[in-house]
Each structure stands twice: as structure tokens, then as C-alpha cells.
Amino acid sequence: MSSREVVVLSVGGVRFVTRASTLQQFPESRLARMLNDDDREFKLVNGEFFVDRDGALFTYIMDFLRTLQVSLPTDFSDYQRLQREAEFYGLYPLADILSQEHLLKPRLEILEVRFSLQEMQAFFRIFGSCSTTIEALAEQITVFTGQQSGQGWNSPFPSQKPLIPVPLERPSHHDMVFLCGTEYSADDQFVARYVAIKPDNRKLINGTNVLGLLLDTLLKDGFRLISTRTVASEEKVECYTFERMKRAAGLVITVNQTPGSSGVAQARRSQVQKGK
């Protein structure tokens, strides 16, 4: 039986087709033993293995065997039931991970944008509950500075002189500060600051335009605007608060093979996230 390449399973009436090698990822599991007729729980009927278990949850079991990674939907909640199924099939590395729901559950992420206009300049400060999101956003935002003569706040054209990128201010791992617009320098020239936000290629100098592009970028990245308020009316500081459910980093199972053993499984975080 173990020599067959393609295996068909009917789990609670749901049909699955896979390779024998996929089911043998963990040699001591019941699915691996099934191929050798070593488990009476699995009945061979008309060339298909039948087992009276939850077919919907077995979808996640198969995904785990194919990828050795735990990837669950953001609205998934049946951790205990899936853990019970993993234990039934003898997939104890998966069961151990599922027992630690905090590693897999999406978490609520809050991000706040503060914006103020003062004369010909606009000031931005972004706070985030997740430092990795702030790091990623800082890589998207670039401020360019340069001098120009006879051009003001609403000039749509960048200076003919080369613009120099300047680093964002990072008061902490959880926030960043930058500004755009123009101000007079000592020699009666305009010092202009433009902002570019990837993947948009434009360099914008008008603070309202930069704000619009920033908010649109956050919305496209999965954030949801939950409130808008004025936190300092005298200075005209506007505050935009966003939230999103952020997936936990994927967990990958690695198997360390040693002579005379079937392998010791360990979990490690994947560097690639399954969405945001």
C-alpha cells in the first residue's frame, strides 16, 4: 500500500487527493501508518481511505503537511478543535503550536497620524503600536530638500537644482516625524521640502496633498480609519486614527533527523507573513 504515489482520502465525506510522500512527512503519524494498513481507524473503500472526522478542519491539516507551515484565516477561531484533530492524526508538532493560540491569533494594530499646517509648512507625526509597521512605512516615505528662487508653497514643479534626500526623524521605534513645504533661508531663497511615498513616484510639496496620499496608502495597506479629531485647535493639529488586524508571522516546522529516529520537529517563525 505504501508504494502508491497518489492517495485519495474521504474525510467526513470531503474528498482529498494527495501524494503518499505528503502523508509521510511525519513517519510516526497515523496518516503515515495508514499507508501500511497499520491503523484500523482508516477504512479502505473502493480505493479510497475513509475516516469519520471533520473534513473542513482536515483542509488545514493537509495545508500543514504540504507546506510545513501553519497558515490560518484571520477569522479562524476553532483552535481547540483543530488541535484535537491534529492529536487524532498523531501530528503532535502541529498540536503543540495550536495549543499556543497567542502565536497564531491576529492582533489589533493601531496607527495614528497627526497633521498640522503652519504658514507654508505641514508637519506630520506618525505613531504605531507595531514597530515593524513603522519601520516599513519609514522605508516608503522619503523627504527631499533643495533651494529654489521665486517659487512658493503651491509650485507644482520641483527645483531645477538636484533634490537631496534627508532622513526622517525617529524619536522612537514607534513613531516618525517629517515635514514638507517651504521656508525662507538666510539669503532670501526658498528651502523646499518634498515628500514621496512609494509606490507613488510623485514628489509633493503641498501638505494637504501629502496627507491625502498618506491616508490613501494606509487604506490600501489594510488599515481602517476609525476616528478623526482635532487635538489642538489653536495649532490646528488634526489626528487620524487607524486600525487593522495584523496576521501573526507564519510558523514553520523543521524536522531534525538523527540516526535511528523518525525526526524531532521544532517550530520557528517564518520571515514571510501571509498577508497583513
Tab-separated table of C-alpha atoms in Angstrom:
chain	number	residue	atom	x	y	z
A	1	MET	CA	0.000	0.000	0.000
A	2	SER	CA	2.870	2.401	0.780
A	3	SER	CA	4.154	2.145	-2.784
A	4	ARG	CA	1.219	4.032	-4.293
A	5	GLU	CA	2.064	7.571	-5.399
A	6	VAL	CA	-1.412	9.140	-5.317
A	7	VAL	CA	-3.678	8.658	-2.318
A	8	VAL	CA	-7.382	9.524	-2.098
A	9	LEU	CA	-8.952	10.205	1.282
A	10	SER	CA	-12.575	10.800	2.181
A	11	VAL	CA	-12.679	12.694	5.468
A	12	GLY	CA	-16.216	13.102	6.741
A	13	GLY	CA	-17.418	12.972	3.147
A	14	VAL	CA	-14.911	15.560	1.855
A	15	ARG	CA	-12.544	14.132	-0.755
A	16	PHE	CA	-8.804	14.869	-0.771
A	17	VAL	CA	-6.211	13.771	-3.327
A	18	THR	CA	-2.535	13.954	-2.409
A	19	ARG	CA	0.824	12.233	-2.719
A	20	ALA	CA	1.853	9.443	-0.393
A	21	SER	CA	5.038	11.361	0.381
A	22	THR	CA	2.951	14.249	1.703
A	23	LEU	CA	1.207	11.980	4.208
A	24	GLN	CA	4.574	10.543	5.234
A	25	GLN	CA	6.079	13.878	6.320
A	26	PHE	CA	5.867	12.630	9.919
A	27	PRO	CA	6.548	8.860	9.838
A	28	GLU	CA	5.046	8.187	13.277
A	29	SER	CA	1.731	9.883	12.484
A	30	ARG	CA	-1.425	7.866	11.915
A	31	LEU	CA	-1.623	9.159	8.341
A	32	ALA	CA	1.796	7.659	7.587
A	33	ARG	CA	0.881	4.383	9.267
A	34	MET	CA	-2.381	4.336	7.330
A	35	LEU	CA	-0.475	3.685	4.118
A	36	ASN	CA	0.878	0.457	5.585
A	37	ASP	CA	-2.501	-0.729	6.805
A	38	ASP	CA	-1.305	-0.225	10.371
A	39	ASP	CA	-4.353	1.718	11.594
A	40	ARG	CA	-7.855	0.305	11.696
A	41	GLU	CA	-9.440	3.750	12.045
A	42	PHE	CA	-8.932	4.265	8.307
A	43	LYS	CA	-11.088	2.049	6.104
A	44	LEU	CA	-10.120	1.386	2.501
A	45	VAL	CA	-13.348	1.542	0.465
A	46	ASN	CA	-13.243	1.367	-3.346
A	47	GLY	CA	-9.631	2.514	-3.391
A	48	GLU	CA	-10.237	5.471	-1.070
A	49	PHE	CA	-9.316	5.763	2.583
A	50	PHE	CA	-12.339	6.743	4.632
A	51	VAL	CA	-12.172	8.312	8.092
A	52	ASP	CA	-15.081	9.664	10.076
A	53	ARG	CA	-13.595	13.025	11.092
A	54	ASP	CA	-14.170	16.716	10.319
A	55	GLY	CA	-13.480	17.281	6.617
A	56	ALA	CA	-13.395	21.090	6.834
A	57	LEU	CA	-10.671	21.077	9.505
A	58	PHE	CA	-8.708	18.441	7.589
A	59	THR	CA	-8.149	21.138	4.936
A	60	TYR	CA	-5.780	22.860	7.373
A	61	ILE	CA	-4.148	19.521	8.213
A	62	MET	CA	-3.369	18.963	4.533
A	63	ASP	CA	-2.069	22.512	4.094
A	64	PHE	CA	0.259	21.948	7.028
A	65	LEU	CA	1.562	18.655	5.576
A	66	ARG	CA	2.141	20.247	2.171
A	67	THR	CA	3.914	23.388	3.402
A	68	LEU	CA	5.081	22.520	6.932
A	69	GLN	CA	3.676	25.922	7.850
A	70	VAL	CA	0.693	26.913	9.954
A	71	SER	CA	-1.429	29.390	7.987
A	72	LEU	CA	-4.921	30.150	9.272
A	73	PRO	CA	-7.515	32.759	8.211
A	74	THR	CA	-7.743	35.952	10.265
A	75	ASP	CA	-11.266	34.984	11.389
A	76	PHE	CA	-10.281	31.444	12.423
A	77	SER	CA	-11.401	30.536	15.956
A	78	ASP	CA	-11.514	26.717	16.204
A	79	TYR	CA	-8.026	26.326	17.656
A	80	GLN	CA	-9.047	23.697	20.208
A	81	ARG	CA	-10.966	21.623	17.676
A	82	LEU	CA	-8.107	21.770	15.176
A	83	GLN	CA	-5.671	20.857	17.952
A	84	ARG	CA	-7.844	17.836	18.753
A	85	GLU	CA	-7.795	16.805	15.097
A	86	ALA	CA	-4.004	17.173	14.962
A	87	GLU	CA	-3.685	14.946	18.029
A	88	PHE	CA	-6.007	12.358	16.454
A	89	TYR	CA	-3.786	12.151	13.371
A	90	GLY	CA	-0.648	11.971	15.524
A	91	LEU	CA	0.686	15.312	14.295
A	92	TYR	CA	1.960	16.421	17.685
A	93	PRO	CA	4.229	19.259	16.471
A	94	LEU	CA	1.130	20.890	14.962
A	95	ALA	CA	-0.916	20.183	18.090
A	96	ASP	CA	1.769	21.797	20.262
A	97	ILE	CA	1.700	25.002	18.181
A	98	LEU	CA	-2.097	25.146	18.200
A	99	SER	CA	-2.046	24.939	21.994
A	100	GLN	CA	-0.289	28.333	21.956
A	101	GLU	CA	-3.027	30.397	20.343
A	102	HIS	CA	-1.254	33.701	21.058
A	103	LEU	CA	1.384	32.779	18.458
A	104	LEU	CA	-1.219	32.392	15.731
A	105	LYS	CA	-4.041	34.782	16.509
A	106	PRO	CA	-4.151	38.074	14.588
A	107	ARG	CA	-3.740	41.118	16.796
A	108	LEU	CA	-5.264	44.559	16.652
A	109	GLU	CA	-2.827	47.195	15.419
A	110	ILE	CA	-3.354	50.924	15.996
A	111	LEU	CA	-1.743	53.700	13.967
A	112	GLU	CA	-2.178	57.457	14.467
A	113	VAL	CA	-1.333	60.274	12.046
A	114	ARG	CA	-1.031	63.829	13.403
A	115	PHE	CA	-1.023	66.644	10.878
A	116	SER	CA	-0.733	70.413	11.268
A	117	LEU	CA	-0.341	73.392	8.935
A	118	GLN	CA	1.793	76.326	9.969
A	119	GLU	CA	2.232	79.091	7.406
A	120	MET	CA	3.837	77.425	4.364
A	121	GLN	CA	4.820	74.165	6.053
A	122	ALA	CA	2.997	70.992	7.036
A	123	PHE	CA	4.124	68.839	9.952
A	124	PHE	CA	3.488	65.099	10.224
A	125	ARG	CA	3.945	62.726	13.149
A	126	ILE	CA	3.015	59.040	12.863
A	127	PHE	CA	2.648	56.772	15.896
A	128	GLY	CA	2.193	52.997	15.605
A	129	SER	CA	1.589	50.218	18.123
A	130	CYS	CA	3.691	47.887	15.948
A	131	SER	CA	7.296	48.988	15.429
A	132	THR	CA	7.733	46.792	12.330
A	133	THR	CA	4.910	48.680	10.601
A	134	ILE	CA	6.595	51.994	11.388
A	135	GLU	CA	9.885	50.628	10.034
A	136	ALA	CA	8.173	49.521	6.816
A	137	LEU	CA	6.382	52.862	6.437
A	138	ALA	CA	9.640	54.749	7.031
A	139	GLU	CA	11.142	52.861	4.092
A	140	GLN	CA	8.247	54.010	1.889
A	141	ILE	CA	8.477	57.702	2.792
A	142	THR	CA	11.315	59.897	1.516
A	143	VAL	CA	11.769	63.619	2.135
A	144	PHE	CA	13.738	65.614	-0.441
A	145	THR	CA	15.120	69.089	0.191
A	146	GLY	CA	16.519	71.767	-2.075
A	147	GLN	CA	16.730	75.519	-2.611
A	148	GLN	CA	14.779	77.424	-5.211
A	149	SER	CA	14.223	81.060	-6.094
A	150	GLY	CA	10.927	82.781	-6.756
A	151	GLN	CA	8.797	79.695	-6.155
A	152	GLY	CA	6.331	79.320	-3.363
A	153	TRP	CA	4.109	76.935	-1.493
A	154	ASN	CA	1.893	75.816	-4.351
A	155	SER	CA	4.569	75.368	-7.014
A	156	PRO	CA	3.860	72.115	-8.880
A	157	PHE	CA	7.382	71.905	-10.286
A	158	PRO	CA	10.427	70.762	-8.330
A	159	SER	CA	13.539	72.917	-8.309
A	160	GLN	CA	15.934	72.618	-11.190
A	161	LYS	CA	18.687	72.051	-8.672
A	162	PRO	CA	19.153	68.438	-7.549
A	163	LEU	CA	16.968	67.460	-4.622
A	164	ILE	CA	18.741	65.807	-1.715
A	165	PRO	CA	17.021	63.055	0.295
A	166	VAL	CA	17.088	63.651	4.043
A	167	PRO	CA	16.403	61.078	6.772
A	168	LEU	CA	13.156	61.079	8.714
A	169	GLU	CA	13.247	61.939	12.386
A	170	ARG	CA	12.711	58.829	14.521
A	171	PRO	CA	12.091	59.822	18.163
A	172	SER	CA	11.479	56.142	18.964
A	173	HIS	CA	10.854	52.782	17.292
A	174	HIS	CA	7.129	53.525	17.362
A	175	ASP	CA	6.966	56.938	15.679
A	176	MET	CA	8.408	59.152	12.971
A	177	VAL	CA	8.361	62.881	12.191
A	178	PHE	CA	8.716	64.746	8.892
A	179	LEU	CA	7.577	67.949	7.227
A	180	CYS	CA	7.028	69.391	3.771
A	181	GLY	CA	6.533	72.825	2.283
A	182	THR	CA	8.767	75.890	2.004
A	183	GLU	CA	10.501	78.403	4.220
A	184	TYR	CA	12.829	81.333	3.578
A	185	SER	CA	16.542	80.815	4.017
A	186	ALA	CA	19.011	83.484	5.116
A	187	ASP	CA	19.801	84.520	1.529
A	188	ASP	CA	16.118	85.134	0.698
A	189	GLN	CA	15.668	81.864	-1.156
A	190	PHE	CA	13.060	79.200	-0.602
A	191	VAL	CA	14.103	75.989	1.108
A	192	ALA	CA	11.673	73.430	-0.259
A	193	ARG	CA	10.863	70.005	1.171
A	194	TYR	CA	9.081	67.463	-0.989
A	195	VAL	CA	7.650	64.141	0.150
A	196	ALA	CA	7.443	60.956	-1.897
A	197	ILE	CA	5.555	57.863	-0.714
A	198	LYS	CA	6.183	54.584	-2.537
A	199	PRO	CA	4.878	53.147	-4.779
A	200	ASP	CA	3.732	56.607	-5.949
A	201	ASN	CA	6.554	58.350	-7.835
A	202	ARG	CA	5.442	61.945	-7.274
A	203	LYS	CA	7.336	64.422	-5.109
A	204	LEU	CA	4.700	66.520	-3.356
A	205	ILE	CA	5.268	69.823	-1.589
A	206	ASN	CA	1.694	70.702	-0.609
A	207	GLY	CA	0.894	69.328	2.849
A	208	THR	CA	-2.742	68.607	2.072
A	209	ASN	CA	-1.732	66.550	-0.969
A	210	VAL	CA	0.836	64.633	1.084
A	211	LEU	CA	-1.788	63.934	3.739
A	212	GLY	CA	-4.213	62.624	1.130
A	213	LEU	CA	-1.579	60.323	-0.363
A	214	LEU	CA	-0.519	59.076	3.084
A	215	LEU	CA	-4.081	58.260	4.145
A	216	ASP	CA	-4.749	56.526	0.834
A	217	THR	CA	-1.553	54.469	1.252
A	218	LEU	CA	-2.640	53.313	4.709
A	219	LEU	CA	-6.116	52.363	3.495
A	220	LYS	CA	-4.626	50.302	0.673
A	221	ASP	CA	-2.373	48.585	3.208
A	222	GLY	CA	-5.373	47.211	5.080
A	223	PHE	CA	-5.904	49.921	7.690
A	224	ARG	CA	-9.368	51.244	8.510
A	225	LEU	CA	-9.985	54.847	9.539
A	226	ILE	CA	-11.848	54.764	12.868
A	227	SER	CA	-11.723	58.389	14.045
A	228	THR	CA	-10.786	61.936	13.056
A	229	ARG	CA	-10.422	64.648	15.647
A	230	THR	CA	-8.713	67.971	16.362
A	231	VAL	CA	-6.347	67.550	19.302
A	232	ALA	CA	-5.076	71.156	19.427
A	233	SER	CA	-7.420	73.689	17.864
A	234	GLU	CA	-5.055	76.620	18.417
A	235	GLU	CA	-2.285	74.919	16.470
A	236	LYS	CA	-4.766	73.172	14.151
A	237	VAL	CA	-3.389	69.697	14.847
A	238	GLU	CA	-5.594	67.062	13.263
A	239	CYS	CA	-5.409	63.443	14.376
A	240	TYR	CA	-6.404	60.449	12.191
A	241	THR	CA	-6.608	57.073	13.948
A	242	PHE	CA	-6.471	53.789	12.035
A	243	GLU	CA	-6.705	50.139	12.988
A	244	ARG	CA	-6.231	46.796	11.279
A	245	MET	CA	-5.995	43.156	12.220
A	246	LYS	CA	-2.448	42.035	11.622
A	247	ARG	CA	-1.732	38.372	10.991
A	248	ALA	CA	0.826	36.702	13.153
A	249	ALA	CA	4.035	35.673	11.432
A	250	GLY	CA	3.835	32.213	9.928
A	251	LEU	CA	5.242	29.303	11.890
A	252	VAL	CA	7.355	26.801	10.000
A	253	ILE	CA	8.040	23.272	11.177
A	254	THR	CA	11.560	21.948	10.689
A	255	VAL	CA	12.413	18.299	11.258
A	256	ASN	CA	15.847	17.386	12.544
A	257	GLN	CA	16.657	13.834	11.507
A	258	THR	CA	19.018	11.757	13.629
A	259	PRO	CA	20.137	8.163	13.016
A	260	GLY	CA	17.609	5.666	14.294
A	261	SER	CA	14.877	8.238	14.902
A	262	SER	CA	11.866	9.480	12.992
A	263	GLY	CA	12.868	13.101	13.499
A	264	VAL	CA	12.387	15.790	16.088
A	265	ALA	CA	10.141	18.613	14.996
A	266	GLN	CA	10.758	22.198	16.011
A	267	ALA	CA	8.819	25.370	15.273
A	268	ARG	CA	10.344	28.613	14.105
A	269	ARG	CA	8.854	31.865	12.873
A	270	SER	CA	8.803	32.408	9.156
A	271	GLN	CA	10.202	35.685	7.825
A	272	VAL	CA	7.362	35.839	5.304
A	273	GLN	CA	3.959	36.892	6.529
A	274	LYS	CA	0.758	35.575	4.999
A	275	GLY	CA	-0.737	38.937	4.243
A	276	LYS	CA	-1.285	41.920	6.629
